[in-house]
PDB file of C-alpha atoms in Angstrom:
ATOM      1  CA  ALA A   1       6.282 -13.828   2.346  1.00  0.00           C
ATOM      2  CA  GLN A   2       4.866 -11.514   4.970  1.00  0.00           C
ATOM      3  CA  ARG A   3       1.236 -10.780   4.415  1.00  0.00           C
ATOM      4  CA  VAL A   4      -1.802  -9.516   6.292  1.00  0.00           C
ATOM      5  CA  THR A   5      -5.321 -10.377   5.212  1.00  0.00           C
ATOM      6  CA  GLN A   6      -8.597  -8.927   6.372  1.00  0.00           C
ATOM      7  CA  PRO A   7     -11.358 -10.927   4.716  1.00  0.00           C
ATOM      8  CA  GLU A   8     -14.144  -8.425   5.307  1.00  0.00           C
ATOM      9  CA  LYS A   9     -14.026  -5.214   3.341  1.00  0.00           C
ATOM     10  CA  LEU A  10     -17.220  -3.948   4.973  1.00  0.00           C
ATOM     11  CA  LEU A  11     -18.805  -4.902   8.262  1.00  0.00           C
ATOM     12  CA  SER A  12     -22.060  -3.548   9.610  1.00  0.00           C
ATOM     13  CA  VAL A  13     -23.315  -4.212  13.125  1.00  0.00           C
ATOM     14  CA  PHE A  14     -26.048  -2.745  15.272  1.00  0.00           C
ATOM     15  CA  LYS A  15     -25.199  -0.563  18.219  1.00  0.00           C
ATOM     16  CA  GLY A  16     -24.743  -2.688  21.308  1.00  0.00           C
ATOM     17  CA  ALA A  17     -23.962  -5.839  19.341  1.00  0.00           C
ATOM     18  CA  PRO A  18     -20.613  -7.599  19.589  1.00  0.00           C
ATOM     19  CA  VAL A  19     -18.142  -6.902  16.854  1.00  0.00           C
ATOM     20  CA  GLU A  20     -15.200  -8.924  15.579  1.00  0.00           C
ATOM     21  CA  LEU A  21     -12.888  -7.724  12.830  1.00  0.00           C
ATOM     22  CA  LYS A  22     -10.875 -10.581  11.433  1.00  0.00           C
ATOM     23  CA  CYS A  23      -7.182 -10.493  10.679  1.00  0.00           C
ATOM     24  CA  ASN A  24      -4.900 -13.282   9.551  1.00  0.00           C
ATOM     25  CA  TYR A  25      -1.234 -13.068   8.810  1.00  0.00           C
ATOM     26  CA  SER A  26       1.647 -14.993   7.357  1.00  0.00           C
ATOM     27  CA  TYR A  27       5.090 -14.375   8.752  1.00  0.00           C
ATOM     28  CA  SER A  28       8.162 -16.512   9.223  1.00  0.00           C
ATOM     29  CA  GLY A  29       9.294 -15.629  12.696  1.00  0.00           C
ATOM     30  CA  SER A  30       7.824 -13.982  15.766  1.00  0.00           C
ATOM     31  CA  PRO A  31       5.430 -11.328  14.556  1.00  0.00           C
ATOM     32  CA  GLU A  32       4.544  -8.086  16.185  1.00  0.00           C
ATOM     33  CA  LEU A  33       0.962  -7.138  15.358  1.00  0.00           C
ATOM     34  CA  PHE A  34      -1.009  -3.931  15.585  1.00  0.00           C
ATOM     35  CA  TRP A  35      -4.441  -2.539  14.919  1.00  0.00           C
ATOM     36  CA  TYR A  36      -4.704   0.955  13.476  1.00  0.00           C
ATOM     37  CA  VAL A  37      -7.907   2.959  13.144  1.00  0.00           C
ATOM     38  CA  GLN A  38      -8.853   5.806  10.844  1.00  0.00           C
ATOM     39  CA  TYR A  39     -11.945   7.772  11.796  1.00  0.00           C
ATOM     40  CA  SER A  40     -13.670   9.837   9.144  1.00  0.00           C
ATOM     41  CA  ARG A  41     -11.542  12.817   8.097  1.00  0.00           C
ATOM     42  CA  GLN A  42      -8.861  11.996  10.649  1.00  0.00           C
ATOM     43  CA  ARG A  43      -5.391  10.596  10.380  1.00  0.00           C
ATOM     44  CA  LEU A  44      -4.543   6.971  10.918  1.00  0.00           C
ATOM     45  CA  GLN A  45      -3.727   6.241  14.550  1.00  0.00           C
ATOM     46  CA  LEU A  46      -2.514   3.296  16.533  1.00  0.00           C
ATOM     47  CA  LEU A  47      -5.318   1.527  18.383  1.00  0.00           C
ATOM     48  CA  LEU A  48      -3.455  -1.277  20.086  1.00  0.00           C
ATOM     49  CA  ARG A  49      -0.478  -3.616  19.799  1.00  0.00           C
ATOM     50  CA  HIS A  50      -0.386  -7.226  20.813  1.00  0.00           C
ATOM     51  CA  ILE A  51       2.661  -7.003  23.033  1.00  0.00           C
ATOM     52  CA  SER A  52       0.980  -4.555  25.377  1.00  0.00           C
ATOM     53  CA  ARG A  53      -2.094  -6.792  25.846  1.00  0.00           C
ATOM     54  CA  GLU A  54      -4.201  -3.792  26.707  1.00  0.00           C
ATOM     55  CA  SER A  55      -7.778  -2.801  26.025  1.00  0.00           C
ATOM     56  CA  ILE A  56      -8.311   0.483  24.221  1.00  0.00           C
ATOM     57  CA  LYS A  57     -11.799   1.985  23.836  1.00  0.00           C
ATOM     58  CA  GLY A  58     -13.190  -1.411  24.817  1.00  0.00           C
ATOM     59  CA  PHE A  59     -11.335  -3.216  22.017  1.00  0.00           C
ATOM     60  CA  THR A  60      -9.099  -6.205  22.617  1.00  0.00           C
ATOM     61  CA  ALA A  61      -7.110  -8.429  20.309  1.00  0.00           C
ATOM     62  CA  ASP A  62      -5.412 -11.713  21.076  1.00  0.00           C
ATOM     63  CA  LEU A  63      -2.616 -13.141  19.038  1.00  0.00           C
ATOM     64  CA  ASN A  64      -3.313 -16.759  18.127  1.00  0.00           C
ATOM     65  CA  LYS A  65      -0.125 -18.180  16.680  1.00  0.00           C
ATOM     66  CA  GLY A  66      -1.719 -21.545  15.924  1.00  0.00           C
ATOM     67  CA  GLU A  67      -4.346 -19.952  13.712  1.00  0.00           C
ATOM     68  CA  THR A  68      -2.065 -17.054  12.709  1.00  0.00           C
ATOM     69  CA  SER A  69      -4.818 -14.633  13.627  1.00  0.00           C
ATOM     70  CA  PHE A  70      -5.132 -11.357  15.483  1.00  0.00           C
ATOM     71  CA  HIS A  71      -8.853 -10.627  15.482  1.00  0.00           C
ATOM     72  CA  LEU A  72     -10.106  -7.366  16.979  1.00  0.00           C
ATOM     73  CA  LYS A  73     -13.100  -7.670  19.288  1.00  0.00           C
ATOM     74  CA  LYS A  74     -15.455  -5.487  21.235  1.00  0.00           C
ATOM     75  CA  PRO A  75     -18.416  -6.824  23.207  1.00  0.00           C
ATOM     76  CA  PHE A  76     -20.744  -3.857  22.632  1.00  0.00           C
ATOM     77  CA  ALA A  77     -20.300  -1.682  19.543  1.00  0.00           C
ATOM     78  CA  GLN A  78     -20.846   2.071  19.771  1.00  0.00           C
ATOM     79  CA  GLU A  79     -21.709   4.469  16.958  1.00  0.00           C
ATOM     80  CA  GLU A  80     -18.389   6.257  17.434  1.00  0.00           C
ATOM     81  CA  ASP A  81     -16.598   3.006  16.577  1.00  0.00           C
ATOM     82  CA  SER A  82     -17.553   3.480  12.919  1.00  0.00           C
ATOM     83  CA  ALA A  83     -14.225   3.802  11.130  1.00  0.00           C
ATOM     84  CA  MET A  84     -11.705   2.059   8.929  1.00  0.00           C
ATOM     85  CA  TYR A  85      -9.642  -0.537  10.779  1.00  0.00           C
ATOM     86  CA  TYR A  86      -6.289  -1.814   9.577  1.00  0.00           C
ATOM     87  CA  CYS A  87      -4.478  -4.827  10.928  1.00  0.00           C
ATOM     88  CA  ALA A  88      -0.717  -4.490  10.597  1.00  0.00           C
ATOM     89  CA  LEU A  89       2.367  -6.623  10.974  1.00  0.00           C
ATOM     90  CA  THR A  90       5.898  -5.498  11.706  1.00  0.00           C
ATOM     91  CA  SER A  91       8.296  -6.873   9.196  1.00  0.00           C
ATOM     92  CA  TYR A  92      12.052  -6.463   9.585  1.00  0.00           C
ATOM     93  CA  ASP A  93      12.156  -2.791   8.755  1.00  0.00           C
ATOM     94  CA  LYS A  94       8.610  -1.673   8.064  1.00  0.00           C
ATOM     95  CA  VAL A  95       4.981  -2.186   8.925  1.00  0.00           C
ATOM     96  CA  ILE A  96       2.812  -4.095   6.481  1.00  0.00           C
ATOM     97  CA  PHE A  97      -0.864  -3.247   6.496  1.00  0.00           C
ATOM     98  CA  GLY A  98      -3.857  -5.346   5.621  1.00  0.00           C
ATOM     99  CA  PRO A  99      -6.423  -3.996   3.148  1.00  0.00           C
ATOM    100  CA  GLY A 100      -8.632  -2.680   5.925  1.00  0.00           C
ATOM    101  CA  THR A 101     -12.180  -3.282   7.115  1.00  0.00           C
ATOM    102  CA  SER A 102     -14.728  -0.503   7.134  1.00  0.00           C
ATOM    103  CA  LEU A 103     -16.874  -0.870  10.244  1.00  0.00           C
ATOM    104  CA  SER A 104     -20.286   0.745  10.267  1.00  0.00           C
ATOM    105  CA  VAL A 105     -22.239   0.749  13.514  1.00  0.00           C
ATOM    106  CA  ILE A 106     -25.960   1.175  12.889  1.00  0.00           C
ATOM    107  CA  PRO A 107     -27.838   3.122  15.572  1.00  0.00           C
TER     108      PRO A 107
ATOM    109  CA  ASN B   1       4.657  18.827  19.434  1.00  0.00           C
ATOM    110  CA  ALA B   2       2.894  19.364  16.123  1.00  0.00           C
ATOM    111  CA  GLY B   3       3.050  15.723  15.126  1.00  0.00           C
ATOM    112  CA  VAL B   4       3.790  14.570  11.609  1.00  0.00           C
ATOM    113  CA  MET B   5       3.101  17.376   9.170  1.00  0.00           C
ATOM    114  CA  GLN B   6       2.332  16.728   5.559  1.00  0.00           C
ATOM    115  CA  ASN B   7       1.795  19.336   2.906  1.00  0.00           C
ATOM    116  CA  PRO B   8       0.017  20.112   0.844  1.00  0.00           C
ATOM    117  CA  ARG B   9      -3.195  18.435   2.030  1.00  0.00           C
ATOM    118  CA  HIS B  10      -4.532  18.441  -1.507  1.00  0.00           C
ATOM    119  CA  LEU B  11      -2.567  18.606  -4.726  1.00  0.00           C
ATOM    120  CA  VAL B  12      -3.936  18.740  -8.246  1.00  0.00           C
ATOM    121  CA  ARG B  13      -1.630  18.106 -11.166  1.00  0.00           C
ATOM    122  CA  ARG B  14      -2.140  17.719 -14.890  1.00  0.00           C
ATOM    123  CA  ARG B  15      -0.835  14.620 -16.598  1.00  0.00           C
ATOM    124  CA  GLY B  16       2.870  14.968 -17.267  1.00  0.00           C
ATOM    125  CA  GLN B  17       3.569  17.441 -14.468  1.00  0.00           C
ATOM    126  CA  GLU B  18       5.646  16.776 -11.382  1.00  0.00           C
ATOM    127  CA  ALA B  19       4.237  16.295  -7.898  1.00  0.00           C
ATOM    128  CA  ARG B  20       6.232  17.000  -4.744  1.00  0.00           C
ATOM    129  CA  LEU B  21       4.867  15.811  -1.429  1.00  0.00           C
ATOM    130  CA  ARG B  22       6.465  16.917   1.801  1.00  0.00           C
ATOM    131  CA  CYS B  23       6.606  15.268   5.190  1.00  0.00           C
ATOM    132  CA  SER B  24       8.061  16.717   8.372  1.00  0.00           C
ATOM    133  CA  PRO B  25       8.394  13.975  10.996  1.00  0.00           C
ATOM    134  CA  MET B  26       7.696  14.409  14.657  1.00  0.00           C
ATOM    135  CA  LYS B  27      10.441  16.062  16.624  1.00  0.00           C
ATOM    136  CA  GLY B  28      13.000  13.471  17.610  1.00  0.00           C
ATOM    137  CA  HIS B  29      11.889  10.981  14.939  1.00  0.00           C
ATOM    138  CA  SER B  30      14.525  10.072  12.398  1.00  0.00           C
ATOM    139  CA  HIS B  31      12.655   7.262  10.624  1.00  0.00           C
ATOM    140  CA  VAL B  32      10.165   8.137   7.900  1.00  0.00           C
ATOM    141  CA  TYR B  33       7.863   5.846   5.970  1.00  0.00           C
ATOM    142  CA  TRP B  34       5.702   6.620   2.937  1.00  0.00           C
ATOM    143  CA  TYR B  35       2.517   4.723   2.138  1.00  0.00           C
ATOM    144  CA  ARG B  36       0.040   5.028  -0.714  1.00  0.00           C
ATOM    145  CA  GLN B  37      -3.672   4.454  -0.341  1.00  0.00           C
ATOM    146  CA  LEU B  38      -5.456   3.912  -3.619  1.00  0.00           C
ATOM    147  CA  PRO B  39      -9.248   4.193  -3.851  1.00  0.00           C
ATOM    148  CA  GLU B  40     -10.910   1.055  -2.498  1.00  0.00           C
ATOM    149  CA  GLU B  41      -7.538  -0.346  -1.441  1.00  0.00           C
ATOM    150  CA  GLY B  42      -5.538  -0.427   1.756  1.00  0.00           C
ATOM    151  CA  LEU B  43      -2.225   1.130   2.615  1.00  0.00           C
ATOM    152  CA  LYS B  44       0.672   0.015   0.482  1.00  0.00           C
ATOM    153  CA  PHE B  45       4.226   0.484   1.708  1.00  0.00           C
ATOM    154  CA  MET B  46       6.388   2.527  -0.622  1.00  0.00           C
ATOM    155  CA  VAL B  47       9.664   3.503   1.024  1.00  0.00           C
ATOM    156  CA  TYR B  48      11.446   3.704   4.369  1.00  0.00           C
ATOM    157  CA  LEU B  49      14.070   6.364   4.950  1.00  0.00           C
ATOM    158  CA  GLN B  50      16.377   7.481   7.689  1.00  0.00           C
ATOM    159  CA  LYS B  51      18.226  10.747   7.569  1.00  0.00           C
ATOM    160  CA  GLU B  52      20.038  10.907   4.213  1.00  0.00           C
ATOM    161  CA  ASN B  53      19.539   7.186   3.602  1.00  0.00           C
ATOM    162  CA  ILE B  54      16.980   5.045   1.815  1.00  0.00           C
ATOM    163  CA  ILE B  55      16.641   1.885   3.875  1.00  0.00           C
ATOM    164  CA  ASP B  56      13.945   0.041   1.946  1.00  0.00           C
ATOM    165  CA  GLU B  57      12.361   1.159  -1.314  1.00  0.00           C
ATOM    166  CA  SER B  58      10.846  -2.178  -2.245  1.00  0.00           C
ATOM    167  CA  GLY B  59       7.388  -0.644  -2.631  1.00  0.00           C
ATOM    168  CA  MET B  60       8.403   2.189  -4.926  1.00  0.00           C
ATOM    169  CA  PRO B  61       7.490   1.971  -8.609  1.00  0.00           C
ATOM    170  CA  LYS B  62      10.698   1.621 -10.571  1.00  0.00           C
ATOM    171  CA  GLU B  63      10.107   4.677 -12.710  1.00  0.00           C
ATOM    172  CA  ARG B  64       9.045   8.263 -12.039  1.00  0.00           C
ATOM    173  CA  PHE B  65       8.995   7.901  -8.228  1.00  0.00           C
ATOM    174  CA  SER B  66      11.782   8.982  -5.908  1.00  0.00           C
ATOM    175  CA  ALA B  67      12.130   9.866  -2.250  1.00  0.00           C
ATOM    176  CA  GLU B  68      14.656  11.636  -0.103  1.00  0.00           C
ATOM    177  CA  PHE B  69      15.121  12.633   3.510  1.00  0.00           C
ATOM    178  CA  PRO B  70      17.905  15.185   3.657  1.00  0.00           C
ATOM    179  CA  LYS B  71      19.931  16.077   6.703  1.00  0.00           C
ATOM    180  CA  GLU B  72      17.986  19.303   6.998  1.00  0.00           C
ATOM    181  CA  GLY B  73      14.362  19.742   6.022  1.00  0.00           C
ATOM    182  CA  PRO B  74      11.418  17.494   5.328  1.00  0.00           C
ATOM    183  CA  SER B  75      11.250  14.209   3.515  1.00  0.00           C
ATOM    184  CA  ILE B  76      10.138  14.613  -0.083  1.00  0.00           C
ATOM    185  CA  LEU B  77       8.259  12.123  -2.224  1.00  0.00           C
ATOM    186  CA  ARG B  78       8.616  13.134  -5.844  1.00  0.00           C
ATOM    187  CA  ILE B  79       6.532  11.845  -8.714  1.00  0.00           C
ATOM    188  CA  GLN B  80       7.624  12.864 -12.186  1.00  0.00           C
ATOM    189  CA  GLN B  81       5.361  12.933 -15.235  1.00  0.00           C
ATOM    190  CA  VAL B  82       2.275  12.056 -13.248  1.00  0.00           C
ATOM    191  CA  VAL B  83      -0.430   9.867 -14.761  1.00  0.00           C
ATOM    192  CA  ARG B  84      -4.074   9.379 -13.741  1.00  0.00           C
ATOM    193  CA  GLY B  85      -3.187   6.159 -11.941  1.00  0.00           C
ATOM    194  CA  ASP B  86      -1.020   8.123  -9.502  1.00  0.00           C
ATOM    195  CA  SER B  87      -4.151   9.708  -8.020  1.00  0.00           C
ATOM    196  CA  ALA B  88      -4.232   8.503  -4.419  1.00  0.00           C
ATOM    197  CA  ALA B  89      -3.746   9.522  -0.833  1.00  0.00           C
ATOM    198  CA  TYR B  90      -0.096   9.478   0.192  1.00  0.00           C
ATOM    199  CA  PHE B  91       0.602   9.063   3.879  1.00  0.00           C
ATOM    200  CA  CYS B  92       3.805   9.659   5.736  1.00  0.00           C
ATOM    201  CA  ALA B  93       4.591   8.157   9.129  1.00  0.00           C
ATOM    202  CA  SER B  94       7.523   8.631  11.443  1.00  0.00           C
ATOM    203  CA  SER B  95       8.968   6.766  14.378  1.00  0.00           C
ATOM    204  CA  PRO B  96      11.802   7.357  16.833  1.00  0.00           C
ATOM    205  CA  ALA B  97      13.386   4.012  15.991  1.00  0.00           C
ATOM    206  CA  ARG B  98      12.824   1.176  13.577  1.00  0.00           C
ATOM    207  CA  ASN B  99       9.540  -0.571  14.250  1.00  0.00           C
ATOM    208  CA  GLU B 100       8.552   1.627  17.141  1.00  0.00           C
ATOM    209  CA  GLY B 101       4.907   2.637  16.850  1.00  0.00           C
ATOM    210  CA  TYR B 102       4.231   4.897  13.916  1.00  0.00           C
ATOM    211  CA  THR B 103       2.750   8.362  14.075  1.00  0.00           C
ATOM    212  CA  PHE B 104       0.938   9.218  10.868  1.00  0.00           C
ATOM    213  CA  GLY B 105       0.448  12.488   9.087  1.00  0.00           C
ATOM    214  CA  SER B 106      -2.905  13.573   7.683  1.00  0.00           C
ATOM    215  CA  GLY B 107      -1.872  12.632   4.189  1.00  0.00           C
ATOM    216  CA  THR B 108      -1.697  14.373   0.836  1.00  0.00           C
ATOM    217  CA  ARG B 109      -4.464  13.670  -1.643  1.00  0.00           C
ATOM    218  CA  LEU B 110      -3.045  13.815  -5.131  1.00  0.00           C
ATOM    219  CA  THR B 111      -5.461  14.199  -8.012  1.00  0.00           C
ATOM    220  CA  VAL B 112      -4.163  13.943 -11.550  1.00  0.00           C
ATOM    221  CA  VAL B 113      -6.423  15.506 -14.150  1.00  0.00           C
TER     222      VAL B 113
END
């Protein structure tokens, strides 16, 4: 069964510290993975997708097929990074979201 | 381009009433997805529609919930005889093709009193 897990419901880091939001998945096939972000009082928006291998707002994510992971990383957290982050997997006809991790960056 | 428009933003219904949530996809998008976000939980897939067709409704509760995406007009998520447990944020997303990146609406927060 296709599934996305995000083990941390809440994550707090200090400003300037590195941050890593964990995501693991189970999928039989070649997955396409995404990270979505929802800032306070804003709509959910796409942050990045693994096939584009880009860095958005300083965030990167590498697909590790051996560990079935797609962790989101940023070397130096900023206060404006505080938000809800969802890891997502494309299934055949829909996107499946993980439960989300609420990131709080402490000034 | 106004993006994905959902209305109303907030909807309050008494137990037993009907709730109708509307979603107008982005211009040029013919694929619509509905998700539900319960308090303290993530986004749960409900249904995927293309114009006039339900493609995947595996996440829809078997009773009281229905969805449509007519040839003209917005997609509608309809909840009959609402109960307190239906209180949640309902998000709609659209895409130009299957599994292209989603664009989300701002959601409708349904409160059942």
